[in-house]
Short mmCIF file of C-alpha atoms in Angstrom, two decimals:
data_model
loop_
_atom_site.label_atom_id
_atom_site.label_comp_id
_atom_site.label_asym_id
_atom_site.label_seq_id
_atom_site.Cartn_x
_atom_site.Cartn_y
_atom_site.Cartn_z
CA UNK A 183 115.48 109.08 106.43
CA UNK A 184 111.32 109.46 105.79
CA UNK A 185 110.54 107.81 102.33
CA UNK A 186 107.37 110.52 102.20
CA UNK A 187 105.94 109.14 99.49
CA UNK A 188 103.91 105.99 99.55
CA UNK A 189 103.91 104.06 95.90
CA UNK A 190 100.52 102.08 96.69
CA UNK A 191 99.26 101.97 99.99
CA UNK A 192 97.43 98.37 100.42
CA UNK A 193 94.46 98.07 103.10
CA UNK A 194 96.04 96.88 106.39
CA UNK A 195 93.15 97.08 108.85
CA UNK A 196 91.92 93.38 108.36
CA UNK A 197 95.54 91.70 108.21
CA UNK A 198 95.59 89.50 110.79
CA UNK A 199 99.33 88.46 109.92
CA UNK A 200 102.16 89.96 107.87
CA UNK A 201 104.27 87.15 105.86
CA UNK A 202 107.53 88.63 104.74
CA UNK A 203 109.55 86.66 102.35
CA UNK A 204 113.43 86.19 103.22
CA UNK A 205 115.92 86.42 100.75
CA UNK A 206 119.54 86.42 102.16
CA UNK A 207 121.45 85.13 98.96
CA UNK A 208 124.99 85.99 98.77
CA UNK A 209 127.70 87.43 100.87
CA UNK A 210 126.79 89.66 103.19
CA UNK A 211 123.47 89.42 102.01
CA UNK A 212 123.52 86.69 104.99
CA UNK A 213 124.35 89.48 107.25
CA UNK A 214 122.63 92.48 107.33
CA UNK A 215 119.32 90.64 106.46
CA UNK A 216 118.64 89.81 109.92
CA UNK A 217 119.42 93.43 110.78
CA UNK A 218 116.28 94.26 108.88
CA UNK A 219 114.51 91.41 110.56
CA UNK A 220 115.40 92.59 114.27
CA UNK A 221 114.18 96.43 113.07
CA UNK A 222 110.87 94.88 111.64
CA UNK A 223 110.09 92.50 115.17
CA UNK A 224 111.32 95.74 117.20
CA UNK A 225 108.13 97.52 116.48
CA UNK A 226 106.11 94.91 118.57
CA UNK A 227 102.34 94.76 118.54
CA UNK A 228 102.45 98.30 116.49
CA UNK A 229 102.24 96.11 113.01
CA UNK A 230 100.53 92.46 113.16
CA UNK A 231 102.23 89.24 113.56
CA UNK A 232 105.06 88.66 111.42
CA UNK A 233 106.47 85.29 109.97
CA UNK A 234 109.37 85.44 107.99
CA UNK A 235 109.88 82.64 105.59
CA UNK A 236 113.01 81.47 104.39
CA UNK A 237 113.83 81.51 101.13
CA UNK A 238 116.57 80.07 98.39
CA UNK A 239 118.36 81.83 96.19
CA UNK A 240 121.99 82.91 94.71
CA UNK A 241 124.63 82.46 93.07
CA UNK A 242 126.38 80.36 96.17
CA UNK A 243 122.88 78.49 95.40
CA UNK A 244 123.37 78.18 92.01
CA UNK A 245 127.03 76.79 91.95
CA UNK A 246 125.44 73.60 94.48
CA UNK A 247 122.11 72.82 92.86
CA UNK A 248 122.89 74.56 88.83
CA UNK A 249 119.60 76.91 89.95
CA UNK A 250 119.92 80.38 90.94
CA UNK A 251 116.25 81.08 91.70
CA UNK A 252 114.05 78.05 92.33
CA UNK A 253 110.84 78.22 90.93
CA UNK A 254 109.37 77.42 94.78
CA UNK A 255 111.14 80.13 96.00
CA UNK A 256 108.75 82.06 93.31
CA UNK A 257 105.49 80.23 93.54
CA UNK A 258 105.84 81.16 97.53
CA UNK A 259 106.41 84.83 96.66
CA UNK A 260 103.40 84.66 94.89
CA UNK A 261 101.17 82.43 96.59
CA UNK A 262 102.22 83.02 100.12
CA UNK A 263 104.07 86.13 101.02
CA UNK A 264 103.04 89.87 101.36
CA UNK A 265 106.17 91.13 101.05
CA UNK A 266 110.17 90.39 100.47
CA UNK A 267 113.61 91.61 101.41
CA UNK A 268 116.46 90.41 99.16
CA UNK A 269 120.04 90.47 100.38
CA UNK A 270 122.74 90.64 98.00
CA UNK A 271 123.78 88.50 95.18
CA UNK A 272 127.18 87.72 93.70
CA UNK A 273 126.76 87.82 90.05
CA UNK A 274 130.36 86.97 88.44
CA UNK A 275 131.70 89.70 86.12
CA UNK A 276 132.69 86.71 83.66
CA UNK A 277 130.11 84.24 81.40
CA UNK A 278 128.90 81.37 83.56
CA UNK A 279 127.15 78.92 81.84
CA UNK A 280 123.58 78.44 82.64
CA UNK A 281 123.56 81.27 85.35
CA UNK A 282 121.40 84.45 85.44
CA UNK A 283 121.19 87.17 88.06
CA UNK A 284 118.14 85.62 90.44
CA UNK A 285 117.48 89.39 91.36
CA UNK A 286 117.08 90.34 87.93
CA UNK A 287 115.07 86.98 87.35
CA UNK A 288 112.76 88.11 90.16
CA UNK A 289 111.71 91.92 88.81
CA UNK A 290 110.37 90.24 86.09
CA UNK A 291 108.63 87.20 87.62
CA UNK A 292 107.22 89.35 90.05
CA UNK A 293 106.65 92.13 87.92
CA UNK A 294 108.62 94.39 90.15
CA UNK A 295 109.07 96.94 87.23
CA UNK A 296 110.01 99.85 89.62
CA UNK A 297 113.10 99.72 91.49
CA UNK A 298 113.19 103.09 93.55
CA UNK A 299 116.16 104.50 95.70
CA UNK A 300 115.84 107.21 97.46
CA UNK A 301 119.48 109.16 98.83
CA UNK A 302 119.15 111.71 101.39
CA UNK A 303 121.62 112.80 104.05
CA UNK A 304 121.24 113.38 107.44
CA UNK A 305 121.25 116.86 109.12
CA UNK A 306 122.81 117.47 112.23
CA UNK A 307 119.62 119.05 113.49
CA UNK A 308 116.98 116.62 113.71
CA UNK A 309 115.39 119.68 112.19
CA UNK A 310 117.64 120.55 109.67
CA UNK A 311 117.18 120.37 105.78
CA UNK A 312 119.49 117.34 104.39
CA UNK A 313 122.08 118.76 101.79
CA UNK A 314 121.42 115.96 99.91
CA UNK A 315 117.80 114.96 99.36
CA UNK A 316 116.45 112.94 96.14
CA UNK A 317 114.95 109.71 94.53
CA UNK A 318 115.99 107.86 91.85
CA UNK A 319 113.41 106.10 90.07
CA UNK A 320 114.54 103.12 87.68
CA UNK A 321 112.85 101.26 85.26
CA UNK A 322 113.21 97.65 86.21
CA UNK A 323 112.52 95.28 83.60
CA UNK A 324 114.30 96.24 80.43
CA UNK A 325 116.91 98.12 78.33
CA UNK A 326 119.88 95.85 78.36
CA UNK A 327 119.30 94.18 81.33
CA UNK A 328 116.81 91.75 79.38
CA UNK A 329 120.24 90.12 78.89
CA UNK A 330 119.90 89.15 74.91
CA UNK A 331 123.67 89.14 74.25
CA UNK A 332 125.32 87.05 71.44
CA UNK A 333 129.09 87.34 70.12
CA UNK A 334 130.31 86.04 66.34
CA UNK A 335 133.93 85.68 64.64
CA UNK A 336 133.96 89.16 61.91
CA UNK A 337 136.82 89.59 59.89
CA UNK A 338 138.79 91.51 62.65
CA UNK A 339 138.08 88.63 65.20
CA UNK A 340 134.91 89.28 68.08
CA UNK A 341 132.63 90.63 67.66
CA UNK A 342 129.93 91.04 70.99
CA UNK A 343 126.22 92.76 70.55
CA UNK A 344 123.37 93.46 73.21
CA UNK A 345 119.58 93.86 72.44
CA UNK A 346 118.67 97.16 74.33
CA UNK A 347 114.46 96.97 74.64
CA UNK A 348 112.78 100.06 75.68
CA UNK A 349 109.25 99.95 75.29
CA UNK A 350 106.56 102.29 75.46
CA UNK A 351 104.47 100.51 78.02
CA UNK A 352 107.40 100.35 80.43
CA UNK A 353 108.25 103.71 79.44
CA UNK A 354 104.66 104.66 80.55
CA UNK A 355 104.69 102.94 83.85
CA UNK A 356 107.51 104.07 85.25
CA UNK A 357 106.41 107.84 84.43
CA UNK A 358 103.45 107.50 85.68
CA UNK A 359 104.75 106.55 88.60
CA UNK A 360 108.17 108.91 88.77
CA UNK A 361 105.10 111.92 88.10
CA UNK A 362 103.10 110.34 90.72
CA UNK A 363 106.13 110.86 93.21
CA UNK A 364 107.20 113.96 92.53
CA UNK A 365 103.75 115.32 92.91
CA UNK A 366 103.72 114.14 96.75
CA UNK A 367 107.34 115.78 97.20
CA UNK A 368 107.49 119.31 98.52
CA UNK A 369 109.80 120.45 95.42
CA UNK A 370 107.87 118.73 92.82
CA UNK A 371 110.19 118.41 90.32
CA UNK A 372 111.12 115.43 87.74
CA UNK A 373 114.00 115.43 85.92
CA UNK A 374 114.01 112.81 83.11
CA UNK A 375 117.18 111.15 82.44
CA UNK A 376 118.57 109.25 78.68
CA UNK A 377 121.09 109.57 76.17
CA UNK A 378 118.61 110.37 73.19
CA UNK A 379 121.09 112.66 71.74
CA UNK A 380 122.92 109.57 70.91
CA UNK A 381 120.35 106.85 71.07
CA UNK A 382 117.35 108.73 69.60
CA UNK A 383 115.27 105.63 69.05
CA UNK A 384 115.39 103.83 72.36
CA UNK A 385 115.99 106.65 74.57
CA UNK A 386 114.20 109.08 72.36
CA UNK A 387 111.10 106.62 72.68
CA UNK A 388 111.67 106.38 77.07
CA UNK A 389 112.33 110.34 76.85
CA UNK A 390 108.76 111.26 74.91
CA UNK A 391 106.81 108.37 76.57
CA UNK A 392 107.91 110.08 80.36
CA UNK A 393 107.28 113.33 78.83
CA UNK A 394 103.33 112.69 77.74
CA UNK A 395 102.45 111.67 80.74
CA UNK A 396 100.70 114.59 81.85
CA UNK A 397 99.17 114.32 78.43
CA UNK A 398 97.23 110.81 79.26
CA UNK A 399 93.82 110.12 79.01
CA UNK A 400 91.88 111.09 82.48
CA UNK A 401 95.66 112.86 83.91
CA UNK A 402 93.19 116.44 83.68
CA UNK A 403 96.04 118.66 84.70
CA UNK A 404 96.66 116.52 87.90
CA UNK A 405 100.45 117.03 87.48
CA UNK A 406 100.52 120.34 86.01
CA UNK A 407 102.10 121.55 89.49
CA UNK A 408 105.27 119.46 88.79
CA UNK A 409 108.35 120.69 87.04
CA UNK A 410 109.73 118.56 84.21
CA UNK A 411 113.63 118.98 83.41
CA UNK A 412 115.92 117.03 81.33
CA UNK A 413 119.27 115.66 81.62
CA UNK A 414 121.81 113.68 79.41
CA UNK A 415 123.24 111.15 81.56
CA UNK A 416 126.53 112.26 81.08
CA UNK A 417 126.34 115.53 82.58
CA UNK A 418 123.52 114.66 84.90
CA UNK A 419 126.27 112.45 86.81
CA UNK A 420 128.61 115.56 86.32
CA UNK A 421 125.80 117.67 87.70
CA UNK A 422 124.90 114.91 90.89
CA UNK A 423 128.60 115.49 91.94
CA UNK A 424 128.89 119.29 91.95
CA UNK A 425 125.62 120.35 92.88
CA UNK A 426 123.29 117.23 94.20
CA UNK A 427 120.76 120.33 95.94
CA UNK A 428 119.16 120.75 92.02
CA UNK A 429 117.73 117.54 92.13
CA UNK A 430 114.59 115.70 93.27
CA UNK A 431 113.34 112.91 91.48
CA UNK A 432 114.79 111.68 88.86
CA UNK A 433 113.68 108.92 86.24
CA UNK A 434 115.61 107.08 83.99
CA UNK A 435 115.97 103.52 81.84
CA UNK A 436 117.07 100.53 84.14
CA UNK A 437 121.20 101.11 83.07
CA UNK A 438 121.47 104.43 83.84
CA UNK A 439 119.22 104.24 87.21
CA UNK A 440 121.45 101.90 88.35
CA UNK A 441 124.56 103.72 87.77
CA UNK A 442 123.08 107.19 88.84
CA UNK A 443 122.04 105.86 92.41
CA UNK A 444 124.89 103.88 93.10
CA UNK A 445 126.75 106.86 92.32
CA UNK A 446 124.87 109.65 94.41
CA UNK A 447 125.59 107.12 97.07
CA UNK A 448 129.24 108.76 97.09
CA UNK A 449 126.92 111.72 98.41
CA UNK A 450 125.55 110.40 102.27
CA UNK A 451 128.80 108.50 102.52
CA UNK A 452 128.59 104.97 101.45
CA UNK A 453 126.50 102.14 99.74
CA UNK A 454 125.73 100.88 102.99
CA UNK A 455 123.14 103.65 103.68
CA UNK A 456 121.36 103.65 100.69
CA UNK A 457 117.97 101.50 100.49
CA UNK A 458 115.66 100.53 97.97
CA UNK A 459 112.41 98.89 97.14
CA UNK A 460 111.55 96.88 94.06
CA UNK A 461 108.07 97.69 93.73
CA UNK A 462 105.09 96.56 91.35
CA UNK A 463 101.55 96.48 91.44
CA UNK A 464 100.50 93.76 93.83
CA UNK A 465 103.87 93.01 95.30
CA UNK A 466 107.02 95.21 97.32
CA UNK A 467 110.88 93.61 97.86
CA UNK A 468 112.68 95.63 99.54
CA UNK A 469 116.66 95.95 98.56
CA UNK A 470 119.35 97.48 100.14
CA UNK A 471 121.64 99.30 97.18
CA UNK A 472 125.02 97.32 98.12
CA UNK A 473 126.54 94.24 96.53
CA UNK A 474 127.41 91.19 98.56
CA UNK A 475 130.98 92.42 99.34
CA UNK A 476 132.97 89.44 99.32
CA UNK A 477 135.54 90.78 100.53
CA UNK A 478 134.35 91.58 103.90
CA UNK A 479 131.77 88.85 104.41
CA UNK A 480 131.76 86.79 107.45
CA UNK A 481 133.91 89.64 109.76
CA UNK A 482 130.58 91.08 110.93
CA UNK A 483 131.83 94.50 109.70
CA UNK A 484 129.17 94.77 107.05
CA UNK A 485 126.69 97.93 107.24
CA UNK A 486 123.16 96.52 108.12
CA UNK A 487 121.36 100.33 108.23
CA UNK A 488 120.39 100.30 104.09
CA UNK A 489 119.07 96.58 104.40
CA UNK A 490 117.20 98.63 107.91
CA UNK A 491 116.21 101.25 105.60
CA UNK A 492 114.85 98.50 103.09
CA UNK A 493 112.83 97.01 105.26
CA UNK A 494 111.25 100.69 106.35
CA UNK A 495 110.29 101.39 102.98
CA UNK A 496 109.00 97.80 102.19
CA UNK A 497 106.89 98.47 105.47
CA UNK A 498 105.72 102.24 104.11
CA UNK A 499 104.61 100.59 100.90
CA UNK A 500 102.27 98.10 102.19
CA UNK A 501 101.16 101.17 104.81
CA UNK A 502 102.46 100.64 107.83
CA UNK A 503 103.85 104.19 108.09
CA UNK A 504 104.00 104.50 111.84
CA UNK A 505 106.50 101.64 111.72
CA UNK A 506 108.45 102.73 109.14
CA UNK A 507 108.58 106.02 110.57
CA UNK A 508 110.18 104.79 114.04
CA UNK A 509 112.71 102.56 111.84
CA UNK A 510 113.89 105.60 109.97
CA UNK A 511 114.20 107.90 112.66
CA UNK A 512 115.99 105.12 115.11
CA UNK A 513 118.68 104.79 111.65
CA UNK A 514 119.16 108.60 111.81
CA UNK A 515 119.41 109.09 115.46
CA UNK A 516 122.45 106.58 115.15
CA UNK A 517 124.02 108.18 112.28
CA UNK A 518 123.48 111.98 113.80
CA UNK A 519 125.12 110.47 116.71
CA UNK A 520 128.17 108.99 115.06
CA UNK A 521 129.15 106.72 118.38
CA UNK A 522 128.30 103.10 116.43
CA UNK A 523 129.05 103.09 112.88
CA UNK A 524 130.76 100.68 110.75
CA UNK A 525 134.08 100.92 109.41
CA UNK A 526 132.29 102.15 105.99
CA UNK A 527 131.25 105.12 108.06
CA UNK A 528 134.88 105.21 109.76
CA UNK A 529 133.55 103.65 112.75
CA UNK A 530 135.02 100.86 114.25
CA UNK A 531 131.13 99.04 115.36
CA UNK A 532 130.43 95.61 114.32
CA UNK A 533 127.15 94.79 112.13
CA UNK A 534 125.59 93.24 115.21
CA UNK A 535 126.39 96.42 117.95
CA UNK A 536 124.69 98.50 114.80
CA UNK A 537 121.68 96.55 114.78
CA UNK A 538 121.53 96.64 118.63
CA UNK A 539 121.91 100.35 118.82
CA UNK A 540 119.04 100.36 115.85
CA UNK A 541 116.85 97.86 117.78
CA UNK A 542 116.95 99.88 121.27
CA UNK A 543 116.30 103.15 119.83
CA UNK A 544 112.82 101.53 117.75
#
């Protein structure tokens, strides 16, 4: 699967070494991780010499030490690192006191304000157009995920409220950079995603902040070659289900990103396949889609091709493209194939025969 589009390409010629930052967490987080790591030292001498640095974090983490994201794990992010891969974290579905999602934590520490998922299938022809073939570009540092919840006693018992924060600068960002994309894709179309029929002041502010874009000082008709649609979130999840072909990138506040890509997953056949990259400014993580499945970690059944697919796209961003090339087309070669394949896929390969197959075809 070819991410084509490059969100900042940093200088690579003078890097003498490439530190990658190594965030297992949770679950099977612990497994497909070094899937990504074998696919990354496959390439050989075609990218510079890697270290990977081990790093803590977790809610496993959190229920030994009370921490979920240690501040060194951070500071070495920052200070040392080029780049990250993150695992998987199990965040609880019920209030833990003193816990918060490290992965959540970490967008906004880092700044990683652009998570970005791209879902394609693959053809049966190496040549072939994918039925399914589109982007889904999430804001990453707001709307209710800035986690300001409270809950009080009313006169018919609980009560339970949630600060929602859209913001125009955010808003701006990630259209800027959901216009940007779309503008390097062949179809070069955007469809922006909210709710503002409902919520007309938060996503009413996201929808006309995407919108003007093109409209920004020193833009000078650079995107007028991209089409701009719009889409309730209701029926654009109706829409992604009975015909996926009418979209191409899509943009939309951090909730409904997340539900929208988890669900065109549904599309290529399973979470497992699906990669992303949390991306900022100075700094990539790269994130495979999929939870930490509890339920099947430590069988060595877990699908390690989106945490693969992670670590291509981490590799595009900071422009290794040849490498991230030979890592995407190694992934599809074994899923055009269909002879290893987990049993997510209806296979019956273990993670580590995946990663093999993935490793010898790099």
């Amino acid at each position: 699967m070819v991410f084509r589009a490059p969100i900042r390409s940093m200088a690579t010629a003078a890097r003498q070494s490439l530190k990658i930052g190594m965030l297992p967490a949770d679950g099977i987080g612990r497994e497909v991780l070094p899937g990504a790591k074998a696919a990354i030292l496959a390439l050989g001498s075609s990218i510079p010499k890697t270290e990977f640095i081990d790093l803590l974090a977790g809610f496993e983490y959190f229920t030994r030490t009370g921490t979920a994201l240690p501040d060194e794990t951070v500071e070495i992010l920052k200070n040392e690192c080029d780049c990250a891969l993150f695992g998987a974290v199990s965040s609880p579905s019920r209030k833990v006191t003193g816990y918060s999602s490290p992965i959540v934590a970490l967008r906004k520490k880092m700044d990683l304000y652009a998570n970005i998922r791209p879902v394609k299938s693959v053809s049966v022809n190496p040549e072939g157009k994918p039925g399914v073939d589109l982007v889904v570009i999430r804001e990453n540092t707001e709307c209710l995920y800035v986690k300001q919840e409270t809950q009080t006693v009313g006169e018919h018992g609980k009560e339970a409220r949630a600060t929602r924060l859209i913001t125009e600068r955010a808003s701006r960002r990630i259209g800027e950079l959901a216009f940007k994309m779309a503008l390097e894709r062949p179809r070069k179309h955007l469809t922006v995603i909210h709710k503002s029929n409902v919520l007309s002041i938060t996503d009413g502010l996201f929808r006309e902040t995407v919108r003007a874009v093109p409209t920004l000082p020193g833009v000078d008709g650079k995107y007028d070659g991209v089409t701009v649609a719009e889409q309730l979130v209701d029926s654009a999840v109706y829409r992604l289900f009975r015909e996926p072909e009418i979209y191409d990138v899509m943009v939309a506040p951090n909730l409904y990103g997340d539900i929208l890509s988890d669900a065109a997953a549904a599309l290529v056949g399973s979470l497992g396949l699906v990669p992303s990259v949390n991306a900022g400014d100075s700094f990539v993580m790269g994130e495979p889609v999929h939870g930490s499945a509890p339920d099947i970690a430590g069988q060595n059944i877990a699908n390690p091709l989106a945490a693969i697919r992670s670590a291509a796209m981490m590799l595009r961003h900071i422009g290794y493209i040849d490498g991230a090339n030979r890592i995407e087309k190694a992934v599809d070669s074994v899923l055009r194939e269909g002879k290893v394949l987990t049993p997510d896929l209806g296979g019956k390969s273990k993670t580590s025969e995946v990663v093999d197959e993935v490793t010898k075809r790099i």
